[in-house]
GROMACS .gro file of C-alpha atoms in nm:
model
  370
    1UNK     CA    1  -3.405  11.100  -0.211
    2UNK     CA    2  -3.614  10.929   0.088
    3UNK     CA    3  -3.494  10.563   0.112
    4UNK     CA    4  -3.697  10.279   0.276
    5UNK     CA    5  -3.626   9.875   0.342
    6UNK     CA    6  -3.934   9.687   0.358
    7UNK     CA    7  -4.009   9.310   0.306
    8UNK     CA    8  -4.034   9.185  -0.011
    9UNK     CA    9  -4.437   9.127  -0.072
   10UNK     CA   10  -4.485   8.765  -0.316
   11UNK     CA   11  -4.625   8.998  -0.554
   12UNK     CA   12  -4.333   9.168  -0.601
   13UNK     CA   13  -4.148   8.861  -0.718
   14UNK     CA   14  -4.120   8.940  -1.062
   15UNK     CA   15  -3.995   9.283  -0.990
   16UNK     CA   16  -3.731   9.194  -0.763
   17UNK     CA   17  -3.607   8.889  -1.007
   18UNK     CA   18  -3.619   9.170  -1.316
   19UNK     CA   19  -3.403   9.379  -1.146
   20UNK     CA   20  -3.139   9.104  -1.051
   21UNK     CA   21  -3.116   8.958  -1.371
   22UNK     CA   22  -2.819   9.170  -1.454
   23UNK     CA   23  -2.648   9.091  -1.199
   24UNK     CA   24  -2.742   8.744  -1.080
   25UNK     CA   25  -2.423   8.556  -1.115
   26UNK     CA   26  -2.306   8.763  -0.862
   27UNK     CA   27  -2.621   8.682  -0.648
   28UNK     CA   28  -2.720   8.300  -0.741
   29UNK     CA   29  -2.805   8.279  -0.382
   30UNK     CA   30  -3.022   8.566  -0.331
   31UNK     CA   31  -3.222   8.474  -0.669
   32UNK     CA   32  -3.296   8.141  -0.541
   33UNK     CA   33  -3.423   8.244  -0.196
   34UNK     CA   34  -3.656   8.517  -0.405
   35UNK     CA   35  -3.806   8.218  -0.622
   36UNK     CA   36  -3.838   7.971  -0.325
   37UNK     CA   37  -4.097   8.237  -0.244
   38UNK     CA   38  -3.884   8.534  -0.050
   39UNK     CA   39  -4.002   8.475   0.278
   40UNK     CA   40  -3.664   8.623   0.439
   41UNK     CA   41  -3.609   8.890   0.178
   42UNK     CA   42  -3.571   9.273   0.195
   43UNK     CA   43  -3.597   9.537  -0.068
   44UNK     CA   44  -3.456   9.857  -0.055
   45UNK     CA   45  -3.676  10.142  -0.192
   46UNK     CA   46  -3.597  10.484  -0.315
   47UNK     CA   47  -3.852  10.754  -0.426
   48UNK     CA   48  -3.733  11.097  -0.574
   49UNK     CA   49  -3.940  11.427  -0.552
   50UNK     CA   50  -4.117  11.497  -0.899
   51UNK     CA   51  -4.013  11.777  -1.100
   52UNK     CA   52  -4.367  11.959  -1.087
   53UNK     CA   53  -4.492  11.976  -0.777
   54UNK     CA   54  -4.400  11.888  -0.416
   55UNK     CA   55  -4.508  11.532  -0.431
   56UNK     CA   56  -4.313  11.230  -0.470
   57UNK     CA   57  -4.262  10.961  -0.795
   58UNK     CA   58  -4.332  10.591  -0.707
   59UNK     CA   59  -4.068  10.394  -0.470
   60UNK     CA   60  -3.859  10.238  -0.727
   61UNK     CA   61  -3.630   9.912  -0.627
   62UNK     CA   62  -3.279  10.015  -0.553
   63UNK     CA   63  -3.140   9.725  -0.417
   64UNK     CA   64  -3.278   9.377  -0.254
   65UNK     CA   65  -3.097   9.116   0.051
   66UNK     CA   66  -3.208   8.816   0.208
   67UNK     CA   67  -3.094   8.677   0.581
   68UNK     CA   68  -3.157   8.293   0.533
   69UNK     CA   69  -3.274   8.165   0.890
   70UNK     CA   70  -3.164   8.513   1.052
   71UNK     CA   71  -2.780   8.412   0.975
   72UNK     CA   72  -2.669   8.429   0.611
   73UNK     CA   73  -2.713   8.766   0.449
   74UNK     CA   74  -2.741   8.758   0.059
   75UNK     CA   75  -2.773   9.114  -0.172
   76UNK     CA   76  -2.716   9.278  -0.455
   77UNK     CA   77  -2.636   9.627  -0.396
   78UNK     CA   78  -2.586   9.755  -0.745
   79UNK     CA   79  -2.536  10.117  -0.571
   80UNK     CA   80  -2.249   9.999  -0.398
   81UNK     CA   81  -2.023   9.976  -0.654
   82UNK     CA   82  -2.031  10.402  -0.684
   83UNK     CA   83  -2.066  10.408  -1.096
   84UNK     CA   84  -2.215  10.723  -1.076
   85UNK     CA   85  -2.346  11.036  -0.856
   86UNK     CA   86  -2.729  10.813  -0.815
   87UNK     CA   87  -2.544  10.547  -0.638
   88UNK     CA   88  -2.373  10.799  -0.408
   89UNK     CA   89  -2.713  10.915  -0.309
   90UNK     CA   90  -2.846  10.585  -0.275
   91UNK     CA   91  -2.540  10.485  -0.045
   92UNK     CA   92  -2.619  10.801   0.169
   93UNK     CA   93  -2.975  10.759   0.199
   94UNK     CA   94  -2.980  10.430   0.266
   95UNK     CA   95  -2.783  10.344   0.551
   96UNK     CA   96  -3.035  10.507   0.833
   97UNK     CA   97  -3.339  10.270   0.733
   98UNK     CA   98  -3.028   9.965   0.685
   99UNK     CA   99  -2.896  10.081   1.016
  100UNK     CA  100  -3.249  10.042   1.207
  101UNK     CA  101  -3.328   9.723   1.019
  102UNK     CA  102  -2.972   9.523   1.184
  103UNK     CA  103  -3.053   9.708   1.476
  104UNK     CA  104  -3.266   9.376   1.521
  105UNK     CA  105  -3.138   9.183   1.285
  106UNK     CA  106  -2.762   9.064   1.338
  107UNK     CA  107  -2.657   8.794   1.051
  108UNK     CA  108  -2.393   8.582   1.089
  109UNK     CA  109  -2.231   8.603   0.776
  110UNK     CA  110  -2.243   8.859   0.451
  111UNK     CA  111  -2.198   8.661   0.161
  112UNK     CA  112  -2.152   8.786  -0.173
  113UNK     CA  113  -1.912   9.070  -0.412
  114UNK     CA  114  -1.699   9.278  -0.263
  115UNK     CA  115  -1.863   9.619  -0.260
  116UNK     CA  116  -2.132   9.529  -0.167
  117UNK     CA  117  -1.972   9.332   0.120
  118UNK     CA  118  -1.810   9.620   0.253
  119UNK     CA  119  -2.102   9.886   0.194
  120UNK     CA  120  -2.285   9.661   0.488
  121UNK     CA  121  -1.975   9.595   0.650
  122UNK     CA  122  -1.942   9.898   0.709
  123UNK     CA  123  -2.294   9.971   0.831
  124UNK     CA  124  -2.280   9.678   1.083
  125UNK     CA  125  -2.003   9.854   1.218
  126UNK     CA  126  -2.148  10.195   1.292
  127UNK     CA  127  -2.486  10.079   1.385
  128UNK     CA  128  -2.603  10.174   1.755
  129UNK     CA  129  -2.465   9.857   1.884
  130UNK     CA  130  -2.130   9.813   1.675
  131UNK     CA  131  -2.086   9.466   1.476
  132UNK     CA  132  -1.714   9.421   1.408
  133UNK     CA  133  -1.618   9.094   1.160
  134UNK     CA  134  -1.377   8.831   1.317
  135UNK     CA  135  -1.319   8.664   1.002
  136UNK     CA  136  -1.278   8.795   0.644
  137UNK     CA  137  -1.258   8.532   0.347
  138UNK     CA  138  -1.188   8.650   0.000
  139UNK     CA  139  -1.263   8.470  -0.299
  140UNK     CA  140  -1.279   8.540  -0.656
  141UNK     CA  141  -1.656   8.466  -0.832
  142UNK     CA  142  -1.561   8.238  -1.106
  143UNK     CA  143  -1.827   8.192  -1.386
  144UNK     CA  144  -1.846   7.978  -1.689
  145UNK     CA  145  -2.039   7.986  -2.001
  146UNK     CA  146  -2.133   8.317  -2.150
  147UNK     CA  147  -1.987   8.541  -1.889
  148UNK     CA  148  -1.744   8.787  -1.956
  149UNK     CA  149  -1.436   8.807  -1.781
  150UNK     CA  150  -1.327   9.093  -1.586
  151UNK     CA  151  -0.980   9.197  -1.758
  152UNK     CA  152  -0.826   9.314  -1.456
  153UNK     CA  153  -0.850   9.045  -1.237
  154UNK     CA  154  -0.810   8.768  -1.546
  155UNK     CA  155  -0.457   8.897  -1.530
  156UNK     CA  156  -0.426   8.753  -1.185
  157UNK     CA  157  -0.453   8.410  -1.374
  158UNK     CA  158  -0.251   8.361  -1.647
  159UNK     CA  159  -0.078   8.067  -1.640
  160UNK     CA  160   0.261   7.941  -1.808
  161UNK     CA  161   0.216   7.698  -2.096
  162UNK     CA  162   0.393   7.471  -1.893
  163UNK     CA  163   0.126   7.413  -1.628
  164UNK     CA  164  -0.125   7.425  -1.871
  165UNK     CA  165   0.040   7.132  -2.034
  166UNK     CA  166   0.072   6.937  -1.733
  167UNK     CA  167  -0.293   6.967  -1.626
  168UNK     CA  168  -0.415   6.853  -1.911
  169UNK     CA  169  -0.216   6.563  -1.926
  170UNK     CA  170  -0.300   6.479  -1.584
  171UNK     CA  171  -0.654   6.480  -1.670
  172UNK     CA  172  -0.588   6.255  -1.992
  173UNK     CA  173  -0.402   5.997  -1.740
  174UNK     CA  174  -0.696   6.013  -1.533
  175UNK     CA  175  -0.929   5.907  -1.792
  176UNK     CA  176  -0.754   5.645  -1.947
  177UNK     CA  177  -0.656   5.490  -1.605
  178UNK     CA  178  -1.051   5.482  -1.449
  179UNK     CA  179  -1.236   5.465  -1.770
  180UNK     CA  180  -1.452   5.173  -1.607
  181UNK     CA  181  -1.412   5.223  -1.248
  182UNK     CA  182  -1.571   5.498  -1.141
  183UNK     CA  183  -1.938   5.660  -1.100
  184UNK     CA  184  -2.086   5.965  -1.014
  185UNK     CA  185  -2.345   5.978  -0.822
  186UNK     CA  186  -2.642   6.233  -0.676
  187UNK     CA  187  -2.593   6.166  -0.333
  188UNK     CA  188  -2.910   6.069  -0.112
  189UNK     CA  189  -2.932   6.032   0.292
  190UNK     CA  190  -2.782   5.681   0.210
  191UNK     CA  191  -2.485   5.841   0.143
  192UNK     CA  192  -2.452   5.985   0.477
  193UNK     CA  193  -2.196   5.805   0.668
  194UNK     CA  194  -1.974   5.742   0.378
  195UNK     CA  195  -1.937   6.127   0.261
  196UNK     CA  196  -1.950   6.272   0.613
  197UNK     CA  197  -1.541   6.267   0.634
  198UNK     CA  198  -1.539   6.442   0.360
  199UNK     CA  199  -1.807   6.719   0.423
  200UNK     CA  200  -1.572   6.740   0.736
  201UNK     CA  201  -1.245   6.733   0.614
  202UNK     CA  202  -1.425   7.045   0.353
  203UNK     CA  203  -1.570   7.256   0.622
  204UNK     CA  204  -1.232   7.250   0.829
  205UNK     CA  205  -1.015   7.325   0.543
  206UNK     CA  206  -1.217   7.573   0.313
  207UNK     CA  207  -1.512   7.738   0.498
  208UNK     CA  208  -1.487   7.699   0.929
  209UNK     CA  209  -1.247   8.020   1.046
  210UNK     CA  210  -1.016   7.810   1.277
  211UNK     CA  211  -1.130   8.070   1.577
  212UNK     CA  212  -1.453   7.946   1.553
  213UNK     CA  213  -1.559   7.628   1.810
  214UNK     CA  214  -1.760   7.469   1.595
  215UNK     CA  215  -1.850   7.135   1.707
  216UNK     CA  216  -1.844   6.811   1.426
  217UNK     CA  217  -2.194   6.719   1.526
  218UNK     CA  218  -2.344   7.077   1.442
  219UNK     CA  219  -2.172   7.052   1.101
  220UNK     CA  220  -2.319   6.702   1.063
  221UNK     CA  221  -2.661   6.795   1.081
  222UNK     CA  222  -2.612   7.090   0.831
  223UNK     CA  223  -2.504   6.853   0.587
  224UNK     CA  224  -2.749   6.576   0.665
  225UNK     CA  225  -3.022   6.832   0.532
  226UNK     CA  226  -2.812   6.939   0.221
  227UNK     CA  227  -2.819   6.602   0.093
  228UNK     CA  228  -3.222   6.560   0.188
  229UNK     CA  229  -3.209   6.881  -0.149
  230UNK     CA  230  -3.074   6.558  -0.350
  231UNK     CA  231  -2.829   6.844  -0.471
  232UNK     CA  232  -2.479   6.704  -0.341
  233UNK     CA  233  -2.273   6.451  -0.590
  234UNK     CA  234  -2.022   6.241  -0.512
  235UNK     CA  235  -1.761   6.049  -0.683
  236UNK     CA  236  -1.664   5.712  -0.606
  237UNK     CA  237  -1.426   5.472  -0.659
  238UNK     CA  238  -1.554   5.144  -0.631
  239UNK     CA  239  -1.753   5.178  -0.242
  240UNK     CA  240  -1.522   5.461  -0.164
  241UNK     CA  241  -1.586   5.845  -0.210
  242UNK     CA  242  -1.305   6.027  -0.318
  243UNK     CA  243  -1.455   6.311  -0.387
  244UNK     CA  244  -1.773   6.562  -0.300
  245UNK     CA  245  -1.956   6.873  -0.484
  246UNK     CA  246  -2.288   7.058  -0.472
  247UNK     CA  247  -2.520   7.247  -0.687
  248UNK     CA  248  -2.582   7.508  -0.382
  249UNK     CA  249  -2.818   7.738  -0.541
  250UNK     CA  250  -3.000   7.755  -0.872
  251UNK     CA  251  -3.162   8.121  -1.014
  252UNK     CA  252  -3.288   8.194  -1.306
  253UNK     CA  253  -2.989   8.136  -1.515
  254UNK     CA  254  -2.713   8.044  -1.318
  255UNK     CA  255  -2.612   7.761  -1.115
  256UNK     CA  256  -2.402   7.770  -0.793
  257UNK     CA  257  -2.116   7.529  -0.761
  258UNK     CA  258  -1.978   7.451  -0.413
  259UNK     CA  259  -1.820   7.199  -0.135
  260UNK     CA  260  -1.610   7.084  -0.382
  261UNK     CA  261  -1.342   6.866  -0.223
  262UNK     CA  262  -1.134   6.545  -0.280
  263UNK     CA  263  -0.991   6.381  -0.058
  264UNK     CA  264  -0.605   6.394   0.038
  265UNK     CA  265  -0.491   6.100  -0.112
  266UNK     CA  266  -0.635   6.183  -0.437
  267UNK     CA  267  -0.562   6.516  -0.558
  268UNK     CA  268  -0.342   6.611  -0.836
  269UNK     CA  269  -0.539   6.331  -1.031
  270UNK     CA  270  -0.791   6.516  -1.208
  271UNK     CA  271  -1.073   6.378  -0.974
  272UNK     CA  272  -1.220   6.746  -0.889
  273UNK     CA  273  -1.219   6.824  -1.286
  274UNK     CA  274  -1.373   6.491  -1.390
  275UNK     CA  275  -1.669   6.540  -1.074
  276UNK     CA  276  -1.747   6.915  -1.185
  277UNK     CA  277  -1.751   6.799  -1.576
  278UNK     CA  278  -2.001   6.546  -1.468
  279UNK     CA  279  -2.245   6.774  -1.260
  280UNK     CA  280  -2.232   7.025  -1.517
  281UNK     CA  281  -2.257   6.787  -1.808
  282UNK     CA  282  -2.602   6.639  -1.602
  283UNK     CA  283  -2.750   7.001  -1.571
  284UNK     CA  284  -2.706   7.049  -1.923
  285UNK     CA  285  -2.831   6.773  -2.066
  286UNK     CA  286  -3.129   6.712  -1.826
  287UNK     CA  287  -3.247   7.037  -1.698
  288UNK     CA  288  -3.161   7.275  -2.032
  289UNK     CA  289  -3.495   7.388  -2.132
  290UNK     CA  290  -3.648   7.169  -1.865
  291UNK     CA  291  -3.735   7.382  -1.547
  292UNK     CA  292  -4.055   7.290  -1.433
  293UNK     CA  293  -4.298   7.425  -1.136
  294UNK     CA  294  -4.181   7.401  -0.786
  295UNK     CA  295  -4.174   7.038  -0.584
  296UNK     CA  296  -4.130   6.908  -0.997
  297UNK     CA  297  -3.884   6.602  -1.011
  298UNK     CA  298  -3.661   6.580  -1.294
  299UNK     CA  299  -3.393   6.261  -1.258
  300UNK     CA  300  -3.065   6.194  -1.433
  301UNK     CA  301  -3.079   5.898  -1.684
  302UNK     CA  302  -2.722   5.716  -1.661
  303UNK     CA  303  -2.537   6.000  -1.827
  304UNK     CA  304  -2.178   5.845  -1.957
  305UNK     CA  305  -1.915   6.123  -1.991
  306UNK     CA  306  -1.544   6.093  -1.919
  307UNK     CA  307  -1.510   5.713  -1.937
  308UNK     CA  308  -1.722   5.721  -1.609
  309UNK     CA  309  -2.099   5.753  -1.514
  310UNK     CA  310  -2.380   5.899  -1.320
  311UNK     CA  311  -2.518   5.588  -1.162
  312UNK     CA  312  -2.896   5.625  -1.218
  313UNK     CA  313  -2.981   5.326  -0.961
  314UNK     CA  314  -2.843   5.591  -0.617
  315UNK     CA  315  -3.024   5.904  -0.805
  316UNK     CA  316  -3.226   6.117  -0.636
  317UNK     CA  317  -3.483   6.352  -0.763
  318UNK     CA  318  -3.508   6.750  -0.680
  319UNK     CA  319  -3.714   7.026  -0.825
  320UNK     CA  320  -3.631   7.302  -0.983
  321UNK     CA  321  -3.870   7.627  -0.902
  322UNK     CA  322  -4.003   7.825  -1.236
  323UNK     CA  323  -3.953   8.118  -1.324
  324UNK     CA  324  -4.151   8.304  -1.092
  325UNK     CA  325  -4.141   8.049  -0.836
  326UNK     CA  326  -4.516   7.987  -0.874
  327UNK     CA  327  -4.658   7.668  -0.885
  328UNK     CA  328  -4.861   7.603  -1.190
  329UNK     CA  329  -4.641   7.881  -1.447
  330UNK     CA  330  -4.707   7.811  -1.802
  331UNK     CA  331  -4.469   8.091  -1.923
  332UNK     CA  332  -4.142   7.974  -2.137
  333UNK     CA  333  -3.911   7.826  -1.915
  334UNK     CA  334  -3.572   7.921  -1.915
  335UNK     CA  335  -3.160   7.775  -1.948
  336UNK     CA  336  -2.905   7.777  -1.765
  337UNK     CA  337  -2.666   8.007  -1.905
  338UNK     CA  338  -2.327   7.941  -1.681
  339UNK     CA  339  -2.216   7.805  -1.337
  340UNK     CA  340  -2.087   8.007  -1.100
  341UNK     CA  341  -1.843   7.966  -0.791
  342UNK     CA  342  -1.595   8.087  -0.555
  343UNK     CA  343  -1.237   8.030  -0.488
  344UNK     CA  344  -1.007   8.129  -0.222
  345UNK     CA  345  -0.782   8.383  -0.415
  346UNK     CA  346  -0.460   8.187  -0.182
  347UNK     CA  347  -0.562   7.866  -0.308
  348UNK     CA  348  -0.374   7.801  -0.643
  349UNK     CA  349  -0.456   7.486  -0.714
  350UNK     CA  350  -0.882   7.566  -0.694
  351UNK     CA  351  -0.819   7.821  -0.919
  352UNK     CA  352  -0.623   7.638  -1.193
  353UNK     CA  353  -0.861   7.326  -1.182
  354UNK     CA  354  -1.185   7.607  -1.243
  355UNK     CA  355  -0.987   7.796  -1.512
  356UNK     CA  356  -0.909   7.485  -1.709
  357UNK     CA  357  -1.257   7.348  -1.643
  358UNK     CA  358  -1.358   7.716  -1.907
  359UNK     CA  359  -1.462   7.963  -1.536
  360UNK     CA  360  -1.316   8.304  -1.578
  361UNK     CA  361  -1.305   8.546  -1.305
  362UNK     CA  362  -1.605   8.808  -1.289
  363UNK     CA  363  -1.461   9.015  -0.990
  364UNK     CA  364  -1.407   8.981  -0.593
  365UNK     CA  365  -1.622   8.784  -0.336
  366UNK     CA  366  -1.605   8.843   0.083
  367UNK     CA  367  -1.753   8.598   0.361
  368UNK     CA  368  -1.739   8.817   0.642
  369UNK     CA  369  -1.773   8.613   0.963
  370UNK     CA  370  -1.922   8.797   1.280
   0.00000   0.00000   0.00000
């Protein structure tokens, strides 16, 4: 079973997003780099010899990645998982061509589920010149909507009544005490200096490895171009922000949550709960139904949920590629089916606020850091 990795042609766009469709919740990331046009994604090939005759069937996708800007690698790596004696072939054959390919191209960071994590883990590792991580994250993928819990892991999550009871009163307090004093907003480069502490005080406590020197001024300019995507909201109260998320990746039909963070002073107030309601609330009222060609604008219209509001006079705009990522598509558009995240599997509070907030856990998620 000869197995090749070659770049993904534009042509082959609506191949590669068929064959993630399955599993894009656990690859938001990759799905959005394949419709922004693919320019930094890889597909992995397999071709099997035909059962008359010595020659060989068409190369058939086995597997795709991405390395955004020659640092962040993205995949799904279906064979990974080992459901059945074809992936164990595929796994075989495939690290020699993976091998050569990291041979001269060394990522920062894998990103994405677990198996698939390890499978090129593991290849970095034995490679000519050996990659070994520094830093290993693990998460759990969290998805709302109509995804389907893994019942394994949901285990990990069930909570007394108790608790239950006590976030949801916490929430109630929340709204009844802020009803009229505080707004949502899609966050522009005005925003800047005001929700820089708290991209900060995010990075230091939920993504940076504390072994990494880092420098405040190289995570500044990261997130001075994340908010030029018009895809980072903020909640304030009053002038102040208290609290920060993104939409960090949109596919087909998912939606990646992330940077969600309040700040100190205002946790254990519902403020996280009421900002991801909000976001989510906006996507599905203004871009259900509604994705339109790439560079399309699509703004939000003063939506009131909560006792709050998303203040339409600071919105921003930001498009939303089609479904092939061609400009001009006039096939059905589609919805959003669900969100998805991840959550440090140590941090107990994260993963109560996304449970109550209707995510279930879909299986395990790595950051390995090299």
């Amino acid at each position: 079973m000869p197995v090749i990795v070659k770049p993904l042609l534009p042509e082959q766009g609506e191949e590669a997003l068929s064959f993630i469709q399955p599993y894009e919740s656990e690859c938001v990331n990759l799905a959005s780099e394949i419709l922004r046009g693919g320019a930094d994604c890889w597909a992995v090939y397999y071709s099997e010899q035909a059962q008359a005759g010595n020659g060989l069937q068409a190369q058939k996708l086995a597997g795709l990645f991405a390395l955004r800007k020659k640092r962040s690698l993205f995949f799904c790596l279906p064979f990974a998982k080992y459901k059945s004696t074809f992936d164990k072939k595929v796994c075989s054959e495939a690290q020699r061509p993976l091998m050569e390919f990291f041979e001269s191209n060394e990522p920062f960071c894998i990103n994405g589920e677990a198996a698939g994590a390890i499978f090129l883990r593991n290849i970095l590792k034995n490679k000519k010149t050996p990659m070994r991580p520094s830093v290993t994250n693990k998460y759990f993928l969290m998805v709302s909507g109509q995804a389907r819990a893994n019942s394994g892991i949901e285990a990990l999550f069930q909570d007394s009544g108790e608790e239950n009871q006590e976030a949801s009163q916490s929430e109630k307090a929340f709204h009844a005490q802020d009803a009229g004093g505080l707004r949502v907003v899609q966050a522009t480069a005005a925003d800047y200096e005001s929700l820089l502490p708290l991209e900060l005080g995010y990075q230091r406590e939920e993504v940076v490895p504390a072994s990494f020197d880092i420098s405040d001024a190289a995570l500044a300019a990261a997130f001075k171009h994340e908010l030029g995507q018009g895809l980072t909201f903020a909640l304030y109260d009053g002038d102040r922000p208290i609290a920060k998320a993104r939409v960090s990746a949109c596919g087909l039909r998912h939606c990646m949550l992330g940077g969600v963070y309040t700040i100190p002073c205002e946790r254990k107030k519902g403020r996280a709960s009421f900002l991801v309601r909000q976001i989510i609330a906006l996507f599905e009222s203004g871009l259900d139904g509604q994705r339109q060609t790439a560079g399309g604008q699509n703004r939000s219209q003063g939506l009131n949920a909560g006792g709050g509001s998303i203040d339409s006079g600071k919105t921003g705009s930001f498009g939303i590629a089609s479904d092939s990522g061609k400009p001009g598509d006039s096939r059905p558009s589609l919805a959003f089916d669900s969100f998805c995240l991840y959550a440090k599997q140590e941090n107990a509070a994260a993963l109560a606020l996304y449970k109550s907030l209707g995510f279930t856990p879909r299986g395990e998620y790595l950051l390995v850091y090299y």
